[in-house]
Amino acid sequence: MANVQMPAQSLPAGQGGNAFVAGLRRILRDPFSVAALVIYVLLVLVAIFADQLMTHDPTQIQFRANGRVATNQPVSEAFLLGTTNLGRDIYSQLIAGSRNALMVGVTAAISVAALGTLVGLLSGYFGGRIDAFLMRLADVALAIPFLPFVIVLSGFFRANTWNVVIAVALLLWPNTARVIRSQVLTVKERAYVEAARVTGASDLRILFVHVAPNILPLTFLYGSVAIGWAILTEAAVSFVGFGDPSRISWGFMLQDAFVSQALSRGSWNWFLPPGICIIMVVIAGFFLARGAEEVLFPKLRS
Amino acid sequence: MATGLSATTPLVEARGLTKRFAPPARLTDMFRKERPHTHAVNKVDLTISRGESIGLLGESGCGKTTTGRLLLKLIEPSAGDILFDGTAVAGLAGPSLIDFRKRAQLVFQNPFDALNPRFTIERALAEPLVNTGVERATHRDRVEKALSQVRLPPLARFEGLFPHQLSGGQLQRIVLARALVLEPDFIVADEPVSMLDVSVRAGVLNVMREVRASLGLAALYISHDLALVRYVCSRTLVMYLGRIVEEGPTEDLLKSPLHPYTRALMKAVPVPRVDQSRDPLPIIGNVSDARGQPKGCSFRDRCPLAIARCADDEPALRSVAPGRRVACHLV
């Protein structure tokens, strides 16, 4: 009976023990997910090297050779995407806006994922009164309308980009928490959780060592969705004029273009680029979520 | 925990063990005085001596698994006491609970679900030692020892392997090794081979039997399989709807079952011959509802022998021969 046959040591690709690598491999086979990853990588690179990429100071008014303000310039070699009605370089503003988008997106995503996961874990695992309290709190948060909440926040504090991050974190965690909670409810009934308990593991150890790693992919999924949400919200808030006026963001650019009648003048070089950037980053979030979904729920694979 | 008060103290003793489950709450319950509880385990008494191997026999949903979970303090009883080596299990917490965990272990039914998919085999086997605060330097030796006890190759062969890379028979031995790594005195084996291919069942059962005998472990085998119980248990309890209906030395009990339910169980064992005609089963219908607290014998509505008395008088488990107890008015 000692001649138990063991599988070969080297395993074929794709079904290796490391679920993370296997998942990544699957994501890389999906063209949508690859496109999403490319967009994210580009966003990060542009934000990091913004200083090198900008051709002008995005807040500085530019002048022409004849000394007059360079207003409403078309696309040219000097101004890659033209200038605004007050003579600022649009291309440089677009590059500067990527930093804001990344900052808002990443901080909001991290707070949503962290808050939602923690609440979901505690709620699902301990149940009872803790669960009832946290889930009613989630209901309240879900009932608050998004944009008015941000506007009220801007009223209390001064207009600030962090209002958007706070609002996204405070209002978006319930979605994550509910899904994590439902997943915890199934994972905690698995025999290996009972095995951990019968071998003396404490509640906290069971929760964070045995349960949490098995729901972590969902955390990433909701985090990536939150990136898109946060950037979209920031743009919306800036567009209606409650953004931080001292900080250049894509939403601020759109608002600037809108109030100075760029649309009626047909200055597509002004309003199109920030709009496209917002769409790309938001869509990337959803594509990545879609790819991750196939990894998480193998039954969706056609 | 006081260990070994005397050699005659049973290792595990349960008295009046009862577990009720509340039905799921509904809004309309506000208008009802009381909701019928499900009596999963109902006033069960049992004793297990050191080194003894006991079978708990019964069909699905009769409360066998709940009994096992209660004995291991994985769920709390609604009523009744459990004594482990003379100490009440109910009051255990903190370090004394850890001591209890080291001494009473569980072998799971489904080996494919009993191991964390994200833990390597090595980590899964060391996890009980980590949880109970065993000195880290000794971990590897103890894991190796447990692996050799279940006749698996040394740890080096499992380097970096995850549960899904092993077969069911190997996994069930890993699950057994995980229980043995704590060097327990008592194990509950909940349907230990029911999820395995028939071809590897005997191998796993042999390993369990040998390990149990060589280490002097007490064991409670929970099963619906008469053959398994006959193979590994010296004494057997038969359970129906949360109650023990018959108890006795396995051979006697299977050769001359006294309770009508045990007789029906024996009749229900499949015979591997297609041409042989079989007597119809002496009982009809399905297991009755365990909700509410019915009067009388819980088996009476399916019993072919039921008399008027069975409807209002609940039969007590009483001694009918040396070592044999049965809960039936007609025996």
XYZ file of C-alpha atoms in Angstrom:
633
model
C 0.000 0.000 0.000
C 3.025 2.225 0.211
C 3.210 2.341 -3.563
C 0.805 5.256 -3.815
C 1.201 6.856 -7.193
C 1.989 10.518 -7.155
C 1.351 12.911 -10.001
C 4.348 14.173 -11.912
C 6.156 17.032 -10.262
C 6.020 19.351 -13.231
C 2.497 20.325 -14.077
C 1.092 21.377 -17.413
C 0.476 25.073 -17.787
C -2.922 26.447 -16.913
C -3.861 23.962 -14.230
C -0.909 24.591 -11.968
C -1.341 24.954 -8.259
C -0.995 28.677 -8.385
C -4.548 29.814 -9.062
C -3.403 33.385 -9.496
C -1.077 32.566 -12.375
C -3.738 30.357 -13.949
C -6.276 33.162 -13.642
C -3.887 35.699 -15.142
C -3.222 33.343 -18.034
C -6.931 33.060 -18.720
C -7.381 36.821 -18.564
C -4.584 37.238 -21.105
C -6.434 34.967 -23.540
C -9.439 37.309 -23.559
C -8.908 40.208 -26.030
C -11.194 42.524 -24.039
C -9.220 41.957 -20.868
C -5.955 42.500 -22.709
C -7.274 45.793 -24.095
C -8.297 46.796 -20.568
C -4.879 45.953 -19.172
C -3.190 47.937 -21.962
C -5.353 50.977 -21.149
C -4.538 50.733 -17.447
C -0.824 50.328 -18.062
C -0.889 53.319 -20.420
C -2.753 55.414 -17.852
C -0.222 54.574 -15.165
C 2.759 55.264 -17.457
C 1.336 58.603 -18.648
C 0.599 59.658 -15.073
C 4.113 58.746 -13.927
C 5.895 60.445 -16.816
C 3.463 63.367 -17.083
C 6.188 65.936 -16.471
C 8.222 64.600 -19.398
C 5.210 64.261 -21.707
C 3.724 67.726 -21.178
C 4.878 70.268 -23.759
C 3.609 73.305 -21.835
C 2.488 74.218 -18.341
C -1.192 73.237 -18.478
C -2.278 76.235 -16.355
C -0.111 78.787 -18.179
C -1.616 81.097 -20.808
C 0.315 80.665 -24.074
C 1.279 83.506 -26.410
C 1.876 83.608 -30.125
C 5.017 84.970 -31.762
C 3.271 88.304 -32.339
C 2.728 88.641 -28.579
C -1.023 88.032 -28.679
C -2.716 85.351 -26.530
C -2.862 82.030 -28.409
C -6.645 81.503 -28.065
C -8.545 78.705 -29.784
C -5.550 77.456 -31.714
C -6.165 74.448 -33.975
C -4.081 71.291 -33.804
C -0.510 72.158 -34.720
C 3.059 71.185 -34.065
C 3.409 73.730 -31.279
C 0.066 72.857 -29.699
C -0.543 69.141 -30.292
C -4.271 69.379 -29.538
C -4.664 73.134 -29.946
C -5.428 75.599 -27.176
C -8.438 76.657 -25.096
C -10.329 79.923 -25.476
C -7.972 81.408 -22.867
C -4.845 80.121 -24.574
C -3.938 77.064 -22.520
C -2.422 73.959 -24.103
C -5.077 71.196 -24.320
C -2.615 68.330 -24.807
C -0.748 69.253 -21.631
C -4.029 69.551 -19.731
C -5.006 66.078 -20.928
C -1.716 64.626 -19.694
C -2.018 66.446 -16.366
C -5.595 65.126 -16.014
C -4.358 61.509 -16.097
C -2.694 62.025 -12.701
C -5.910 63.163 -11.176
C -7.845 60.287 -12.748
C -5.341 57.719 -11.500
C -5.232 59.168 -8.004
C -8.994 59.390 -7.642
C -9.536 56.005 -9.254
C -6.959 54.078 -7.277
C -7.684 55.590 -3.852
C -11.427 55.159 -4.332
C -10.965 51.580 -5.538
C -8.729 50.697 -2.599
C -11.132 52.203 -0.062
C -14.194 50.575 -1.639
C -12.517 47.179 -1.871
C -11.078 47.341 1.655
C -14.233 48.640 3.333
C -16.565 46.372 1.367
C -14.452 43.274 1.938
C -14.052 43.874 5.652
C -17.763 44.516 6.186
C -18.696 41.549 3.990
C -16.343 39.216 5.869
C -17.525 40.238 9.333
C -21.174 40.290 8.324
C -21.148 36.939 6.575
C -18.969 35.118 9.066
C -20.402 36.264 12.372
C -24.020 36.691 11.243
C -26.660 37.533 13.810
C -26.788 41.054 15.145
C -23.489 42.115 13.572
C -24.819 41.015 10.202
C -28.179 42.718 10.698
C -26.553 45.983 11.777
C -23.995 46.098 8.965
C -26.498 45.143 6.274
C -29.024 47.797 7.394
C -26.147 50.279 7.298
C -25.478 49.091 3.745
C -29.148 49.630 2.853
C -28.956 53.196 4.138
C -25.792 53.885 2.145
C -27.373 52.439 -0.989
C -30.430 54.635 -0.576
C -28.401 57.877 -0.677
C -28.349 59.402 -4.188
C -24.841 59.749 -5.480
C -24.385 63.143 -7.103
C -26.410 65.171 -4.573
C -24.359 63.553 -1.812
C -21.100 64.711 -3.409
C -22.525 68.196 -3.884
C -23.544 68.356 -0.215
C -20.064 67.158 0.777
C -18.563 69.935 -1.361
C -20.820 72.326 0.519
C -19.510 71.215 3.895
C -15.852 71.065 2.943
C -14.417 73.316 0.282
C -14.517 72.052 -3.277
C -11.968 69.279 -3.252
C -11.156 66.175 -5.244
C -11.174 64.125 -2.045
C -14.911 64.747 -1.699
C -15.353 62.457 -4.669
C -13.116 59.778 -3.188
C -14.911 59.959 0.159
C -18.317 59.841 -1.537
C -17.371 56.862 -3.715
C -15.960 55.024 -0.701
C -18.969 55.788 1.493
C -21.618 54.964 -1.086
C -20.069 52.178 -3.133
C -18.898 49.783 -0.394
C -22.329 48.178 0.109
C -22.281 46.593 -3.351
C -18.950 44.961 -2.616
C -19.932 44.076 0.945
C -23.128 42.317 -0.141
C -21.422 40.154 -2.737
C -18.514 39.330 -0.417
C -20.985 38.495 2.343
C -22.915 36.070 0.158
C -19.663 34.415 -0.873
C -18.550 34.144 2.759
C -21.869 32.482 3.583
C -21.055 29.671 1.171
C -17.339 29.419 1.974
C -17.896 29.240 5.729
C -20.033 26.117 5.292
C -17.242 24.305 3.485
C -15.743 21.352 5.313
C -12.252 22.855 5.353
C -13.526 25.725 7.501
C -14.961 23.222 9.948
C -11.651 21.369 9.761
C -9.868 24.552 10.775
C -12.226 24.967 13.721
C -11.894 21.386 14.936
C -8.113 21.676 14.797
C -8.218 24.683 17.087
C -8.141 27.717 14.762
C -9.584 30.896 16.259
C -12.411 32.828 14.607
C -10.028 35.516 13.393
C -7.640 32.950 11.963
C -10.483 31.138 10.197
C -11.788 34.435 8.850
C -8.529 35.869 7.552
C -6.465 32.762 6.778
C -9.097 30.294 5.557
C -12.063 32.329 4.341
C -10.627 35.635 3.087
C -8.127 34.198 0.548
C -10.954 32.272 -1.078
C -13.025 35.400 -1.709
C -10.135 37.742 -2.555
C -10.663 37.520 -6.341
C -14.076 39.119 -5.843
C -12.406 41.963 -3.974
C -10.203 42.656 -6.992
C -13.208 42.461 -9.271
C -15.141 45.079 -7.334
C -12.053 47.190 -6.908
C -11.584 47.374 -10.668
C -15.221 48.359 -11.158
C -14.811 51.062 -8.511
C -11.904 52.627 -10.450
C -14.213 53.351 -13.363
C -17.001 54.582 -11.119
C -14.731 56.970 -9.252
C -13.284 58.501 -12.423
C -16.747 58.856 -13.936
C -18.087 60.493 -10.784
C -15.155 62.854 -10.528
C -15.785 63.901 -14.133
C -19.495 64.406 -13.482
C -18.854 66.446 -10.347
C -16.287 68.613 -12.090
C -18.604 69.006 -15.060
C -21.441 70.404 -12.963
C -18.922 72.762 -11.395
C -18.368 71.286 -7.928
C -14.870 70.017 -8.624
C -11.588 71.382 -7.399
C -10.958 74.424 -9.623
C -7.223 74.425 -8.880
C -6.693 70.916 -10.142
C -6.888 69.934 -13.772
C -9.009 66.891 -14.419
C -10.722 65.517 -17.499
C -14.114 66.473 -16.079
C -12.855 69.995 -15.436
C -11.671 70.195 -19.069
C -15.108 69.144 -20.287
C -16.795 71.739 -18.117
C -14.350 74.386 -19.272
C -15.092 73.470 -22.894
C -18.837 73.395 -22.284
C -19.152 76.808 -20.625
C -16.975 78.463 -23.265
C -19.178 77.143 -26.092
C -16.517 74.853 -27.542
C -19.281 72.566 -28.779
C -21.059 75.232 -30.814
C -17.711 76.399 -32.188
C -16.960 72.853 -33.221
C -13.667 72.730 -31.304
C -13.662 68.929 -31.267
C -9.961 69.014 -30.406
C -10.988 70.456 -27.028
C -13.956 68.383 -25.839
C -13.329 65.077 -27.602
C -9.957 64.021 -26.070
C -10.952 64.220 -22.371
C -14.289 62.534 -23.176
C -12.536 59.678 -24.966
C -10.045 59.296 -22.116
C -12.850 59.002 -19.549
C -14.713 56.457 -21.680
C -11.557 54.383 -22.218
C -10.645 54.169 -18.546
C -14.205 53.436 -17.401
C -14.673 50.788 -20.095
C -11.317 49.243 -19.163
C -12.643 48.734 -15.623
C -15.693 46.882 -16.884
C -13.759 44.799 -19.413
C -11.360 43.708 -16.726
C -14.280 42.880 -14.439
C -15.800 40.840 -17.234
C -12.567 38.911 -17.764
C -12.170 38.372 -14.039
C -15.740 37.114 -13.870
C -14.895 34.293 -16.239
C -11.994 33.323 -14.054
C -14.108 33.459 -10.897
C -17.140 31.669 -12.296
C -15.815 29.044 -14.702
C -19.341 28.085 -15.752
C -19.587 31.311 -17.778
C -16.895 30.067 -20.140
C -18.524 29.214 -23.397
C -7.856 19.379 31.657
C -7.495 16.521 34.101
C -6.298 13.535 32.182
C -7.263 9.989 32.939
C -9.162 10.251 36.231
C -9.180 6.481 36.292
C -9.002 3.705 33.790
C -12.693 2.995 34.243
C -13.902 6.504 33.408
C -15.289 6.399 29.890
C -13.388 8.652 27.511
C -16.550 10.175 26.096
C -19.865 10.216 27.842
C -23.028 11.938 26.671
C -26.132 12.242 28.792
C -29.506 13.399 27.493
C -27.815 15.007 24.523
C -30.370 17.077 22.606
C -30.058 19.471 19.702
C -33.032 21.454 18.434
C -32.906 23.671 15.377
C -35.262 26.614 15.052
C -37.086 26.790 11.740
C -36.203 29.709 9.468
C -37.875 32.876 10.703
C -40.783 34.182 8.668
C -42.706 37.390 8.988
C -45.939 35.539 9.753
C -44.315 33.970 12.814
C -45.085 37.160 14.712
C -48.671 35.952 14.910
C -47.839 32.461 16.094
C -47.206 31.520 19.660
C -44.499 28.989 19.055
C -42.719 27.555 16.097
C -42.056 23.830 15.849
C -38.371 23.076 16.320
C -36.590 20.284 14.515
C -35.264 17.730 16.983
C -32.111 16.649 15.213
C -30.792 14.811 18.265
C -33.167 13.815 21.029
C -32.059 12.700 24.489
C -29.137 10.584 23.341
C -27.030 8.744 25.921
C -23.794 7.154 24.865
C -20.450 6.169 26.306
C -17.228 5.435 24.511
C -14.368 3.822 26.377
C -10.689 4.345 25.740
C -9.582 2.547 22.598
C -13.100 1.476 21.741
C -14.498 1.669 18.240
C -18.194 2.417 17.994
C -20.510 2.612 15.016
C -23.398 5.031 14.716
C -25.773 3.664 12.130
C -28.745 5.344 10.545
C -30.207 6.750 7.369
C -29.778 10.277 6.028
C -31.130 13.015 8.260
C -31.436 10.884 11.397
C -29.028 13.063 13.385
C -25.842 10.982 13.190
C -23.700 13.819 11.888
C -25.190 16.298 14.366
C -24.311 13.885 17.187
C -20.716 13.759 15.982
C -20.525 17.555 15.758
C -21.958 17.880 19.271
C -19.383 15.493 20.742
C -16.588 17.590 19.201
C -18.032 20.890 20.421
C -18.453 22.157 16.879
C -22.039 23.001 17.765
C -23.533 23.544 21.194
C -26.220 21.176 22.511
C -29.691 22.531 23.377
C -29.740 20.261 26.407
C -27.690 17.504 27.960
C -24.058 17.101 28.977
C -20.950 15.760 27.352
C -18.058 14.618 29.488
C -14.693 14.096 27.876
C -12.329 12.202 30.127
C -14.441 13.289 33.083
C -14.485 16.996 32.196
C -17.597 18.794 30.991
C -17.030 19.871 27.403
C -19.587 22.681 27.576
C -17.441 24.897 29.785
C -14.260 24.634 27.723
C -12.788 27.855 26.372
C -9.363 29.284 25.590
C -6.436 27.013 26.501
C -8.635 24.216 27.846
C -10.577 24.195 24.567
C -7.300 23.950 22.659
C -6.317 20.982 24.862
C -9.637 19.355 24.017
C -9.113 20.026 20.294
C -5.735 18.272 20.497
C -7.400 15.178 21.922
C -10.634 14.931 19.883
C -10.481 15.058 16.110
C -12.716 14.679 13.088
C -12.288 12.805 9.819
C -14.493 14.261 7.127
C -16.881 12.658 4.697
C -15.824 14.522 1.585
C -12.031 14.692 1.234
C -12.399 16.961 -1.808
C -13.968 19.646 0.357
C -12.148 19.060 3.631
C -8.870 20.624 2.511
C -8.468 24.314 1.813
C -7.879 24.569 -1.957
C -5.327 27.342 -1.411
C -3.193 25.418 1.079
C -0.460 23.057 -0.045
C -0.613 19.556 1.415
C 2.353 20.404 3.632
C 0.666 23.529 4.985
C -2.662 21.726 5.482
C -0.956 19.039 7.577
C 0.956 21.542 9.702
C -2.069 23.803 10.215
C -3.447 21.902 13.265
C -0.011 22.214 14.903
C 0.057 25.945 14.204
C -3.481 26.370 15.548
C -2.773 24.545 18.779
C 0.542 26.286 19.362
C 2.803 23.265 18.998
C 6.463 24.212 18.875
C 7.407 24.944 15.271
C 10.662 22.957 15.285
C 8.736 19.709 15.801
C 6.194 20.282 13.015
C 8.022 18.512 10.235
C 8.735 15.405 12.306
C 5.143 15.149 13.435
C 3.786 15.595 9.925
C 6.166 12.916 8.641
C 5.058 10.604 11.424
C 1.368 11.126 10.619
C 2.033 10.501 6.924
C 3.781 7.223 7.658
C 0.915 6.218 9.967
C -1.557 6.549 7.097
C 0.928 4.825 4.765
C 1.563 7.767 2.542
C 5.038 8.549 1.207
C 7.157 11.162 3.020
C 6.459 14.849 2.804
C 9.069 15.412 0.102
C 6.769 13.666 -2.375
C 4.051 16.256 -1.737
C 6.340 19.243 -2.186
C 4.299 22.155 -3.552
C 1.243 20.014 -4.323
C -2.285 21.246 -3.815
C -5.324 19.103 -2.902
C -6.804 19.094 -6.407
C -3.692 17.324 -7.666
C -4.287 14.216 -5.555
C -6.814 11.403 -5.874
C -9.732 10.863 -3.508
C -8.066 7.966 -1.719
C -4.873 9.955 -1.161
C -6.848 12.985 -0.013
C -8.805 10.968 2.524
C -5.535 9.664 3.960
C -4.250 13.238 4.113
C -7.440 14.179 5.978
C -6.833 11.288 8.360
C -3.185 12.309 8.758
C -4.274 15.861 9.564
C -6.385 14.481 12.420
C -3.568 12.205 13.620
C -0.908 14.903 13.576
C -2.346 16.234 16.854
C -2.010 12.746 18.414
C -5.639 12.584 19.568
C -7.304 10.052 21.877
C -10.645 10.149 20.105
C -11.709 10.595 16.509
C -15.113 10.970 14.948
C -15.136 9.577 11.419
C -18.158 10.933 9.587
C -18.912 8.626 6.647
C -15.148 8.323 6.092
C -15.304 6.412 2.820
C -18.737 7.170 1.357
C -17.323 9.678 -1.144
C -14.567 7.379 -2.323
C -14.506 4.918 -5.186
C -15.390 1.434 -4.056
C -11.959 0.269 -5.183
C -10.084 2.430 -2.676
C -12.544 2.174 0.235
C -11.017 -0.987 1.658
C -7.536 0.530 1.530
C -8.563 3.604 3.491
C -10.609 1.571 5.964
C -7.698 -0.798 6.564
C -5.423 2.133 7.275
C -7.950 3.565 9.714
C -8.377 0.243 11.453
C -4.650 -0.341 11.804
C -3.948 3.181 12.994
C -6.747 2.974 15.517
C -5.553 -0.340 16.887
C -1.874 0.589 17.051
C -2.451 3.974 18.684
C -5.275 2.813 20.946
C -7.614 5.487 19.641
C -11.267 5.593 20.528
C -13.388 6.161 17.457
C -16.967 6.898 16.546
C -17.722 5.800 12.995
C -20.782 7.535 11.613
C -22.213 5.598 8.706
C -25.249 4.258 6.901
C -23.219 1.335 5.688
C -23.742 -1.884 7.630
C -20.724 -3.529 6.027
C -18.426 -0.727 7.162
C -19.708 -0.874 10.706
C -19.310 -4.639 10.765
C -15.751 -4.296 9.508
C -14.441 -1.682 11.919
C -16.726 -1.366 14.968
C -16.966 -3.565 18.047
C -20.175 -1.930 19.261
C -22.934 -0.285 17.268
C -25.702 2.194 17.955
C -28.680 2.478 15.633
C -30.266 5.892 15.356
C -33.687 6.875 14.061
C -35.043 10.425 14.003
C -32.622 11.744 16.595
C -33.026 8.850 19.024
C -30.925 5.775 19.734
C -33.253 2.856 19.080
C -30.863 -0.036 19.519
C -27.416 -0.698 20.872
C -25.247 -3.779 21.095
C -22.065 -5.595 20.097
C -21.899 -5.265 16.312
C -21.951 -8.976 15.472
C -24.896 -9.729 17.783
C -26.798 -6.704 16.630
C -26.411 -7.502 12.961
C -27.089 -11.223 13.423
C -30.187 -10.822 15.539
C -31.579 -7.310 15.260
C -34.268 -6.633 17.844
C -35.774 -3.298 16.899
C -38.101 -3.363 13.867
C -36.131 -0.484 12.355
C -32.815 -2.340 12.607
C -34.463 -5.363 11.011
C -35.673 -3.189 8.158
C -32.158 -1.775 7.718
C -30.782 -5.305 7.414
C -33.403 -6.187 4.831
C -32.563 -3.110 2.800
C -28.952 -4.147 2.209
C -28.590 -4.820 -1.516
C -27.721 -8.344 -2.585
C -25.372 -8.501 -5.565
C -27.596 -10.934 -7.502
C -30.226 -9.940 -10.004
C -32.067 -13.240 -10.228
C -32.774 -13.560 -6.551
C -36.247 -12.542 -5.504
C -36.435 -10.440 -2.383
C -38.991 -10.082 0.345
C -40.691 -6.723 0.251
C -39.381 -4.277 2.824
C -41.270 -4.529 6.075
C -41.568 -0.773 6.366
C -43.187 1.767 4.129
C -42.978 5.484 3.552
C -40.242 7.942 4.332
C -38.645 9.216 7.478
C -41.294 11.270 9.230
C -40.934 14.922 9.998
C -38.596 15.650 12.904
C -40.336 18.947 13.580
C -42.460 19.395 16.633
C -42.342 16.983 19.525
C -44.488 14.001 18.683
C -45.866 11.791 21.368
C -44.970 8.146 21.544
C -42.484 6.179 19.477
C -40.945 8.116 16.597
C -40.944 5.000 14.419
C -44.575 4.018 14.976
C -46.020 5.410 11.726
C -43.707 3.195 9.671
C -43.567 0.240 11.996
C -45.310 -2.953 10.827
C -45.775 -4.084 14.436
C -47.102 -0.870 15.970
C -49.714 -1.281 18.684
C -51.951 1.260 20.424
C -49.434 1.852 23.189
C -46.788 3.062 20.714
C -48.878 6.136 19.920
C -48.719 7.748 23.345
C -45.948 6.029 25.265
C -42.385 6.747 24.200
C -40.307 3.586 24.595
C -37.184 4.026 26.714
C -33.845 2.492 25.797
C -33.632 -0.471 28.172
C -31.336 -3.426 28.662
C -32.628 -6.698 27.244
C -29.484 -8.808 27.297
C -25.872 -8.221 28.400
C -24.627 -5.257 26.401
C -27.816 -4.992 24.386
C -30.303 -2.204 24.719
C -33.364 -1.500 22.637
C -36.130 1.103 22.620
C -39.268 -0.829 21.692
C -42.331 -1.919 23.635
C -42.525 -5.213 21.805
C -39.085 -6.599 22.555
